[in-house]
Amino acid sequence: MADNDNTMENVVVLGHPLLKHKITMLRDKGTGTNEFRALIEEIAMLMGYEALRDLPTEDVEVETPIETCMSPVIAGKKLAVVPILRAGLGMVSGILALVPTAKVGHIGMYRDEETHEPQEYYCKLPKGIKNRVVVVVDPMLATGGSAVDAVNLIKEKGATNIKFMAIIAAPEGLKAFTDAHPDVQLYVGQVDRCLNDDAYICPGLGDAGDRIFGTK
Ligand code: PRP
Ligand code: URA
């Protein structure tokens, strides 16, 4: 990311104007649940388009109106999308719109309100995770604790080709993640200023889970 910072080499900040526009709409506290959900899905699709640039393809035979040829399709069975519950769920449909045959795993994590440490409560990953490209999704990378632990879990199950997509990141989370997982490519929509005393991202967008599911 930053020119002279080696620890940030595996971070891609996606600066597309469409993405920036949609993230601004997400931040707006006046954006209601329906619109917020739709924006999260659209942003995930735009980010996925970039993050999946190197997705494996395989050639299939196709008959055009002119002749038969071999032409590439996505080797979709090789992809697993893994949302960190709850907020990551909002991003899944955006990735599945791009690769409908991808498998979906789930990792449940919540942050302890006092310590801000992640607490794992669920983990179910698709079969053959070792051989898949695994795209972990969560809109928020704050302290980075949830992301670091989720990727630890996925690595423990044998996956080696892992990407992480976060819509908004704090500098603290970027550092924690790249220190812990320098081998994982991290795709970020926007890097914000800092964390506040409650470990919320500033300016951020508030509590992503609550805004997606209308729980506050
Ligand atoms: C949010 C968010 C991330 C985590 C980020 O989830 O979706 O998973 O916080 O914070 P961190 O980088 O400091 O770990 P939360 O714990 O609020 O759970 P929820 O999605 O169920 O609301
Ligand atoms: N989780 C959120 O949903 N928002 C933040 O700003 C930090 C963690």
PDB file of C-alpha atoms and ligand atoms in Angstrom:
ATOM      1  CA  MET A   1       0.000   0.000   0.000  1.00  0.00           C
ATOM      2  CA  ALA A   2       2.115   2.908   1.296  1.00  0.00           C
ATOM      3  CA  ASP A   3       5.175   3.280  -0.922  1.00  0.00           C
ATOM      4  CA  ASN A   4       7.880   2.595   1.669  1.00  0.00           C
ATOM      5  CA  ASP A   5       6.100   0.203   3.976  1.00  0.00           C
ATOM      6  CA  ASN A   6       6.945  -3.419   3.247  1.00  0.00           C
ATOM      7  CA  THR A   7       4.361  -4.765   5.686  1.00  0.00           C
ATOM      8  CA  MET A   8       1.635  -3.294   3.467  1.00  0.00           C
ATOM      9  CA  GLU A   9       2.729  -4.928   0.241  1.00  0.00           C
ATOM     10  CA  ASN A  10      -0.158  -7.368   0.327  1.00  0.00           C
ATOM     11  CA  VAL A  11      -2.811  -4.625   0.650  1.00  0.00           C
ATOM     12  CA  VAL A  12      -4.736  -3.338  -2.367  1.00  0.00           C
ATOM     13  CA  VAL A  13      -6.851  -0.234  -1.759  1.00  0.00           C
ATOM     14  CA  LEU A  14      -9.401  -0.112  -4.556  1.00  0.00           C
ATOM     15  CA  GLY A  15      -9.856   3.508  -5.542  1.00  0.00           C
ATOM     16  CA  HIS A  16     -12.542   3.230  -8.214  1.00  0.00           C
ATOM     17  CA  PRO A  17     -14.885   6.271  -8.236  1.00  0.00           C
ATOM     18  CA  LEU A  18     -18.010   4.060  -8.240  1.00  0.00           C
ATOM     19  CA  LEU A  19     -16.760   2.345  -5.112  1.00  0.00           C
ATOM     20  CA  LYS A  20     -15.951   5.647  -3.413  1.00  0.00           C
ATOM     21  CA  HIS A  21     -19.419   6.976  -4.247  1.00  0.00           C
ATOM     22  CA  LYS A  22     -21.174   3.932  -2.829  1.00  0.00           C
ATOM     23  CA  ILE A  23     -19.031   3.933   0.335  1.00  0.00           C
ATOM     24  CA  THR A  24     -20.020   7.574   0.932  1.00  0.00           C
ATOM     25  CA  MET A  25     -23.683   6.529   0.720  1.00  0.00           C
ATOM     26  CA  LEU A  26     -23.004   3.695   3.201  1.00  0.00           C
ATOM     27  CA  ARG A  27     -21.465   6.101   5.685  1.00  0.00           C
ATOM     28  CA  ASP A  28     -24.517   8.379   5.690  1.00  0.00           C
ATOM     29  CA  LYS A  29     -26.482   7.725   8.871  1.00  0.00           C
ATOM     30  CA  GLY A  30     -29.646   8.565   6.930  1.00  0.00           C
ATOM     31  CA  THR A  31     -29.194   5.524   4.669  1.00  0.00           C
ATOM     32  CA  GLY A  32     -31.837   2.993   5.735  1.00  0.00           C
ATOM     33  CA  THR A  33     -31.573  -0.785   6.030  1.00  0.00           C
ATOM     34  CA  ASN A  34     -32.831  -1.654   2.532  1.00  0.00           C
ATOM     35  CA  GLU A  35     -30.512   0.722   0.760  1.00  0.00           C
ATOM     36  CA  PHE A  36     -27.607  -0.160   3.063  1.00  0.00           C
ATOM     37  CA  ARG A  37     -27.977  -3.866   2.249  1.00  0.00           C
ATOM     38  CA  ALA A  38     -28.158  -3.184  -1.487  1.00  0.00           C
ATOM     39  CA  LEU A  39     -25.043  -1.003  -1.314  1.00  0.00           C
ATOM     40  CA  ILE A  40     -23.065  -3.638   0.605  1.00  0.00           C
ATOM     41  CA  GLU A  41     -23.975  -6.197  -2.065  1.00  0.00           C
ATOM     42  CA  GLU A  42     -23.018  -3.860  -4.945  1.00  0.00           C
ATOM     43  CA  ILE A  43     -19.733  -2.898  -3.287  1.00  0.00           C
ATOM     44  CA  ALA A  44     -18.873  -6.560  -2.704  1.00  0.00           C
ATOM     45  CA  MET A  45     -19.483  -7.222  -6.392  1.00  0.00           C
ATOM     46  CA  LEU A  46     -17.277  -4.317  -7.485  1.00  0.00           C
ATOM     47  CA  MET A  47     -14.526  -5.380  -5.085  1.00  0.00           C
ATOM     48  CA  GLY A  48     -14.887  -9.015  -6.080  1.00  0.00           C
ATOM     49  CA  TYR A  49     -14.381  -8.087  -9.723  1.00  0.00           C
ATOM     50  CA  GLU A  50     -10.888  -6.861  -8.809  1.00  0.00           C
ATOM     51  CA  ALA A  51     -10.062  -9.432  -6.145  1.00  0.00           C
ATOM     52  CA  LEU A  52     -10.928 -12.343  -8.442  1.00  0.00           C
ATOM     53  CA  ARG A  53      -8.736 -11.156 -11.285  1.00  0.00           C
ATOM     54  CA  ASP A  54      -6.493 -14.231 -10.981  1.00  0.00           C
ATOM     55  CA  LEU A  55      -9.276 -16.794 -10.527  1.00  0.00           C
ATOM     56  CA  PRO A  56      -8.462 -20.055 -12.300  1.00  0.00           C
ATOM     57  CA  THR A  57     -10.270 -20.743 -15.568  1.00  0.00           C
ATOM     58  CA  GLU A  58     -10.703 -23.854 -17.660  1.00  0.00           C
ATOM     59  CA  ASP A  59     -11.383 -24.128 -21.370  1.00  0.00           C
ATOM     60  CA  VAL A  60     -14.685 -25.581 -22.551  1.00  0.00           C
ATOM     61  CA  GLU A  61     -15.919 -26.285 -26.045  1.00  0.00           C
ATOM     62  CA  VAL A  62     -18.483 -23.800 -27.290  1.00  0.00           C
ATOM     63  CA  GLU A  63     -20.315 -23.655 -30.591  1.00  0.00           C
ATOM     64  CA  THR A  64     -20.663 -20.118 -31.894  1.00  0.00           C
ATOM     65  CA  PRO A  65     -22.959 -19.319 -34.840  1.00  0.00           C
ATOM     66  CA  ILE A  66     -19.765 -19.477 -36.951  1.00  0.00           C
ATOM     67  CA  GLU A  67     -17.746 -22.448 -35.643  1.00  0.00           C
ATOM     68  CA  THR A  68     -16.759 -24.518 -32.627  1.00  0.00           C
ATOM     69  CA  CYS A  69     -13.948 -23.251 -30.402  1.00  0.00           C
ATOM     70  CA  MET A  70     -12.383 -23.715 -26.995  1.00  0.00           C
ATOM     71  CA  SER A  71     -13.051 -20.788 -24.660  1.00  0.00           C
ATOM     72  CA  PRO A  72     -12.379 -20.162 -20.926  1.00  0.00           C
ATOM     73  CA  VAL A  73     -14.941 -20.325 -18.113  1.00  0.00           C
ATOM     74  CA  ILE A  74     -14.389 -19.810 -14.378  1.00  0.00           C
ATOM     75  CA  ALA A  75     -13.447 -23.031 -12.615  1.00  0.00           C
ATOM     76  CA  GLY A  76     -16.126 -22.043 -10.065  1.00  0.00           C
ATOM     77  CA  LYS A  77     -16.039 -25.195  -7.938  1.00  0.00           C
ATOM     78  CA  LYS A  78     -12.635 -24.074  -6.753  1.00  0.00           C
ATOM     79  CA  LEU A  79     -13.922 -20.935  -5.028  1.00  0.00           C
ATOM     80  CA  ALA A  80     -15.175 -20.659  -1.452  1.00  0.00           C
ATOM     81  CA  VAL A  81     -16.666 -17.461  -0.034  1.00  0.00           C
ATOM     82  CA  VAL A  82     -16.467 -17.248   3.749  1.00  0.00           C
ATOM     83  CA  PRO A  83     -18.348 -14.412   5.480  1.00  0.00           C
ATOM     84  CA  ILE A  84     -17.528 -13.505   9.077  1.00  0.00           C
ATOM     85  CA  LEU A  85     -20.944 -13.427  10.789  1.00  0.00           C
ATOM     86  CA  ARG A  86     -22.895 -11.417  10.966  1.00  0.00           C
ATOM     87  CA  ALA A  87     -21.945  -8.443   8.814  1.00  0.00           C
ATOM     88  CA  GLY A  88     -19.944 -10.447   6.259  1.00  0.00           C
ATOM     89  CA  LEU A  89     -23.186 -12.181   5.234  1.00  0.00           C
ATOM     90  CA  GLY A  90     -24.230  -8.976   3.488  1.00  0.00           C
ATOM     91  CA  MET A  91     -21.339  -9.328   1.026  1.00  0.00           C
ATOM     92  CA  VAL A  92     -21.937 -12.947  -0.014  1.00  0.00           C
ATOM     93  CA  SER A  93     -24.613 -12.317  -2.638  1.00  0.00           C
ATOM     94  CA  GLY A  94     -22.335  -9.810  -4.376  1.00  0.00           C
ATOM     95  CA  ILE A  95     -19.640 -12.465  -4.855  1.00  0.00           C
ATOM     96  CA  LEU A  96     -22.149 -15.174  -5.793  1.00  0.00           C
ATOM     97  CA  ALA A  97     -23.528 -12.869  -8.487  1.00  0.00           C
ATOM     98  CA  LEU A  98     -20.067 -13.073 -10.066  1.00  0.00           C
ATOM     99  CA  VAL A  99     -19.409 -16.779  -9.394  1.00  0.00           C
ATOM    100  CA  PRO A 100     -22.747 -18.541  -8.758  1.00  0.00           C
ATOM    101  CA  THR A 101     -21.114 -21.975  -8.372  1.00  0.00           C
ATOM    102  CA  ALA A 102     -18.878 -20.901  -5.479  1.00  0.00           C
ATOM    103  CA  LYS A 103     -19.332 -22.742  -2.197  1.00  0.00           C
ATOM    104  CA  VAL A 104     -20.093 -20.794   0.992  1.00  0.00           C
ATOM    105  CA  GLY A 105     -18.596 -21.344   4.458  1.00  0.00           C
ATOM    106  CA  HIS A 106     -19.419 -19.429   7.647  1.00  0.00           C
ATOM    107  CA  ILE A 107     -17.351 -18.223  10.579  1.00  0.00           C
ATOM    108  CA  GLY A 108     -19.194 -16.760  13.558  1.00  0.00           C
ATOM    109  CA  MET A 109     -17.330 -14.106  15.564  1.00  0.00           C
ATOM    110  CA  TYR A 110     -18.441 -11.287  17.817  1.00  0.00           C
ATOM    111  CA  ARG A 111     -16.356  -8.698  19.602  1.00  0.00           C
ATOM    112  CA  ASP A 112     -16.413  -8.656  23.371  1.00  0.00           C
ATOM    113  CA  GLU A 113     -17.832  -5.227  24.277  1.00  0.00           C
ATOM    114  CA  GLU A 114     -15.255  -4.608  27.026  1.00  0.00           C
ATOM    115  CA  THR A 115     -12.038  -6.057  25.636  1.00  0.00           C
ATOM    116  CA  HIS A 116     -12.906  -5.786  21.913  1.00  0.00           C
ATOM    117  CA  GLU A 117     -11.352  -9.244  21.526  1.00  0.00           C
ATOM    118  CA  PRO A 118     -13.051 -11.566  19.003  1.00  0.00           C
ATOM    119  CA  GLN A 119     -15.013 -14.539  20.339  1.00  0.00           C
ATOM    120  CA  GLU A 120     -15.563 -17.427  17.938  1.00  0.00           C
ATOM    121  CA  TYR A 121     -18.957 -19.178  18.102  1.00  0.00           C
ATOM    122  CA  TYR A 122     -19.277 -21.032  14.780  1.00  0.00           C
ATOM    123  CA  CYS A 123     -17.148 -22.452  11.986  1.00  0.00           C
ATOM    124  CA  LYS A 124     -18.347 -24.507   9.025  1.00  0.00           C
ATOM    125  CA  LEU A 125     -16.285 -24.556   5.857  1.00  0.00           C
ATOM    126  CA  PRO A 126     -16.916 -26.269   2.496  1.00  0.00           C
ATOM    127  CA  LYS A 127     -15.333 -29.653   1.798  1.00  0.00           C
ATOM    128  CA  GLY A 128     -11.936 -29.643   0.151  1.00  0.00           C
ATOM    129  CA  ILE A 129     -11.069 -26.215   1.533  1.00  0.00           C
ATOM    130  CA  LYS A 130      -7.355 -27.015   1.062  1.00  0.00           C
ATOM    131  CA  ASN A 131      -7.690 -26.892  -2.703  1.00  0.00           C
ATOM    132  CA  ARG A 132      -9.906 -23.826  -2.990  1.00  0.00           C
ATOM    133  CA  VAL A 133      -9.343 -20.142  -3.427  1.00  0.00           C
ATOM    134  CA  VAL A 134     -10.948 -18.837  -0.223  1.00  0.00           C
ATOM    135  CA  VAL A 135     -12.371 -15.298  -0.200  1.00  0.00           C
ATOM    136  CA  VAL A 136     -13.117 -14.144   3.339  1.00  0.00           C
ATOM    137  CA  VAL A 137     -15.516 -11.191   3.524  1.00  0.00           C
ATOM    138  CA  ASP A 138     -16.302  -8.715   6.288  1.00  0.00           C
ATOM    139  CA  PRO A 139     -17.215  -5.059   5.714  1.00  0.00           C
ATOM    140  CA  MET A 140     -15.188  -3.790   8.704  1.00  0.00           C
ATOM    141  CA  LEU A 141     -11.519  -4.261   9.643  1.00  0.00           C
ATOM    142  CA  ALA A 142     -11.248  -2.339  12.915  1.00  0.00           C
ATOM    143  CA  THR A 143      -8.674  -3.718  15.399  1.00  0.00           C
ATOM    144  CA  GLY A 144      -8.207  -6.582  12.935  1.00  0.00           C
ATOM    145  CA  GLY A 145      -8.769  -9.171  15.690  1.00  0.00           C
ATOM    146  CA  SER A 146     -11.768 -10.860  14.023  1.00  0.00           C
ATOM    147  CA  ALA A 147     -10.067 -11.007  10.623  1.00  0.00           C
ATOM    148  CA  VAL A 148      -6.797 -12.368  12.026  1.00  0.00           C
ATOM    149  CA  ASP A 149      -8.583 -15.101  14.009  1.00  0.00           C
ATOM    150  CA  ALA A 150     -10.891 -16.040  11.113  1.00  0.00           C
ATOM    151  CA  VAL A 151      -7.932 -16.511   8.776  1.00  0.00           C
ATOM    152  CA  ASN A 152      -6.110 -18.497  11.490  1.00  0.00           C
ATOM    153  CA  LEU A 153      -9.086 -20.879  11.601  1.00  0.00           C
ATOM    154  CA  ILE A 154      -9.186 -21.241   7.823  1.00  0.00           C
ATOM    155  CA  LYS A 155      -5.434 -21.910   7.697  1.00  0.00           C
ATOM    156  CA  GLU A 156      -5.805 -24.538  10.444  1.00  0.00           C
ATOM    157  CA  LYS A 157      -8.235 -26.352   8.120  1.00  0.00           C
ATOM    158  CA  GLY A 158      -5.517 -26.460   5.473  1.00  0.00           C
ATOM    159  CA  ALA A 159      -6.345 -23.598   3.083  1.00  0.00           C
ATOM    160  CA  THR A 160      -3.327 -21.875   1.559  1.00  0.00           C
ATOM    161  CA  ASN A 161      -4.838 -19.605  -1.093  1.00  0.00           C
ATOM    162  CA  ILE A 162      -6.748 -16.987   0.911  1.00  0.00           C
ATOM    163  CA  LYS A 163      -7.920 -13.467   0.075  1.00  0.00           C
ATOM    164  CA  PHE A 164      -9.654 -11.055   2.440  1.00  0.00           C
ATOM    165  CA  MET A 165     -12.094  -8.320   1.393  1.00  0.00           C
ATOM    166  CA  ALA A 166     -12.999  -5.461   3.766  1.00  0.00           C
ATOM    167  CA  ILE A 167     -14.983  -2.400   2.694  1.00  0.00           C
ATOM    168  CA  ILE A 168     -13.574  -0.029   5.345  1.00  0.00           C
ATOM    169  CA  ALA A 169     -10.347  -0.527   7.306  1.00  0.00           C
ATOM    170  CA  ALA A 170      -8.651   1.311  10.150  1.00  0.00           C
ATOM    171  CA  PRO A 171      -4.858   1.681   9.975  1.00  0.00           C
ATOM    172  CA  GLU A 172      -4.633  -0.357  13.205  1.00  0.00           C
ATOM    173  CA  GLY A 173      -6.487  -3.274  11.596  1.00  0.00           C
ATOM    174  CA  LEU A 174      -4.398  -3.141   8.448  1.00  0.00           C
ATOM    175  CA  LYS A 175      -1.212  -3.381  10.491  1.00  0.00           C
ATOM    176  CA  ALA A 176      -2.485  -6.210  12.705  1.00  0.00           C
ATOM    177  CA  PHE A 177      -3.684  -8.191   9.684  1.00  0.00           C
ATOM    178  CA  THR A 178      -0.595  -7.763   7.519  1.00  0.00           C
ATOM    179  CA  ASP A 179       1.688  -8.571  10.480  1.00  0.00           C
ATOM    180  CA  ALA A 180      -0.244 -11.780  11.201  1.00  0.00           C
ATOM    181  CA  HIS A 181      -0.935 -12.852   7.609  1.00  0.00           C
ATOM    182  CA  PRO A 182       1.631 -11.417   5.196  1.00  0.00           C
ATOM    183  CA  ASP A 183       0.735 -14.219   2.753  1.00  0.00           C
ATOM    184  CA  VAL A 184      -2.939 -13.195   2.448  1.00  0.00           C
ATOM    185  CA  GLN A 185      -3.913 -10.587  -0.143  1.00  0.00           C
ATOM    186  CA  LEU A 186      -6.116  -7.954   1.465  1.00  0.00           C
ATOM    187  CA  TYR A 187      -8.543  -5.881  -0.649  1.00  0.00           C
ATOM    188  CA  VAL A 188      -9.892  -2.730   0.951  1.00  0.00           C
ATOM    189  CA  GLY A 189     -12.395  -0.162  -0.299  1.00  0.00           C
ATOM    190  CA  GLN A 190     -11.220   2.733   1.857  1.00  0.00           C
ATOM    191  CA  VAL A 191      -8.762   3.301   4.722  1.00  0.00           C
ATOM    192  CA  ASP A 192     -10.157   5.528   7.459  1.00  0.00           C
ATOM    193  CA  ARG A 193      -8.459   7.759  10.045  1.00  0.00           C
ATOM    194  CA  CYS A 194      -8.370   5.770  13.312  1.00  0.00           C
ATOM    195  CA  LEU A 195     -10.283   3.829  15.961  1.00  0.00           C
ATOM    196  CA  ASN A 196     -12.143   5.521  18.796  1.00  0.00           C
ATOM    197  CA  ASP A 197     -12.122   4.383  22.458  1.00  0.00           C
ATOM    198  CA  ASP A 198     -14.827   1.805  21.705  1.00  0.00           C
ATOM    199  CA  ALA A 199     -12.709   0.435  18.820  1.00  0.00           C
ATOM    200  CA  TYR A 200     -15.150   1.787  16.219  1.00  0.00           C
ATOM    201  CA  ILE A 201     -13.706   3.054  12.955  1.00  0.00           C
ATOM    202  CA  CYS A 202     -13.681   6.862  12.520  1.00  0.00           C
ATOM    203  CA  PRO A 203     -15.408   8.187  10.493  1.00  0.00           C
ATOM    204  CA  GLY A 204     -16.540   4.649   9.538  1.00  0.00           C
ATOM    205  CA  LEU A 205     -20.209   3.806   9.144  1.00  0.00           C
ATOM    206  CA  GLY A 206     -21.185   2.699  12.649  1.00  0.00           C
ATOM    207  CA  ASP A 207     -22.066  -0.907  13.434  1.00  0.00           C
ATOM    208  CA  ALA A 208     -22.195  -2.727  10.105  1.00  0.00           C
ATOM    209  CA  GLY A 209     -24.121  -5.759  11.450  1.00  0.00           C
ATOM    210  CA  ASP A 210     -26.801  -3.597  13.034  1.00  0.00           C
ATOM    211  CA  ARG A 211     -27.183  -1.491   9.893  1.00  0.00           C
ATOM    212  CA  ILE A 212     -27.467  -4.549   7.591  1.00  0.00           C
ATOM    213  CA  PHE A 213     -29.934  -6.406   9.785  1.00  0.00           C
ATOM    214  CA  GLY A 214     -31.779  -3.444  11.312  1.00  0.00           C
ATOM    215  CA  THR A 215     -31.021  -4.567  14.855  1.00  0.00           C
ATOM    216  CA  LYS A 216     -30.607  -1.097  16.355  1.00  0.00           C
TER     217      LYS A 216
HETATM  218  C1  PRP B   1     -17.851  -6.386  13.447  1.00  0.00           C
HETATM  219  C2  PRP B   1     -17.384  -6.536  12.019  1.00  0.00           C
HETATM  220  C3  PRP B   1     -16.154  -7.375  12.170  1.00  0.00           C
HETATM  221  C4  PRP B   1     -15.593  -6.887  13.478  1.00  0.00           C
HETATM  222  C5  PRP B   1     -14.448  -5.966  13.195  1.00  0.00           C
HETATM  223  O1  PRP B   1     -18.523  -7.497  13.886  1.00  0.00           O
HETATM  224  O2  PRP B   1     -18.350  -7.092  11.167  1.00  0.00           O
HETATM  225  O3  PRP B   1     -16.403  -8.774  12.213  1.00  0.00           O
HETATM  226  O4  PRP B   1     -16.639  -6.180  14.141  1.00  0.00           O
HETATM  227  O5  PRP B   1     -13.834  -5.574  14.363  1.00  0.00           O
HETATM  228  P1  PRP B   1     -12.343  -5.993  14.727  1.00  0.00           P
HETATM  229  O6  PRP B   1     -11.528  -5.739  13.510  1.00  0.00           O
HETATM  230  O7  PRP B   1     -12.000  -5.052  15.859  1.00  0.00           O
HETATM  231  O8  PRP B   1     -12.339  -7.420  15.160  1.00  0.00           O
HETATM  232  P2  PRP B   1     -19.214  -7.564  15.350  1.00  0.00           P
HETATM  233  O9  PRP B   1     -18.249  -8.119  16.339  1.00  0.00           O
HETATM  234  O10 PRP B   1     -19.801  -6.231  15.664  1.00  0.00           O
HETATM  235  O11 PRP B   1     -20.326  -8.664  15.156  1.00  0.00           O
HETATM  236  P3  PRP B   1     -21.662  -8.608  14.275  1.00  0.00           P
HETATM  237  O12 PRP B   1     -21.229  -8.587  12.822  1.00  0.00           O
HETATM  238  O13 PRP B   1     -22.341  -9.877  14.644  1.00  0.00           O
HETATM  239  O14 PRP B   1     -22.440  -7.375  14.643  1.00  0.00           O
HETATM  240  N1  URA B   2     -17.436  -3.196  13.777  1.00  0.00           N
HETATM  241  C1  URA B   2     -18.302  -2.385  13.134  1.00  0.00           C
HETATM  242  O1  URA B   2     -19.370  -2.829  12.690  1.00  0.00           O
HETATM  243  N2  URA B   2     -17.971  -1.099  12.976  1.00  0.00           N
HETATM  244  C2  URA B   2     -16.812  -0.577  13.428  1.00  0.00           C
HETATM  245  O2  URA B   2     -16.560   0.629  13.244  1.00  0.00           O
HETATM  246  C3  URA B   2     -15.912  -1.438  14.108  1.00  0.00           C
HETATM  247  C4  URA B   2     -16.257  -2.747  14.248  1.00  0.00           C
END
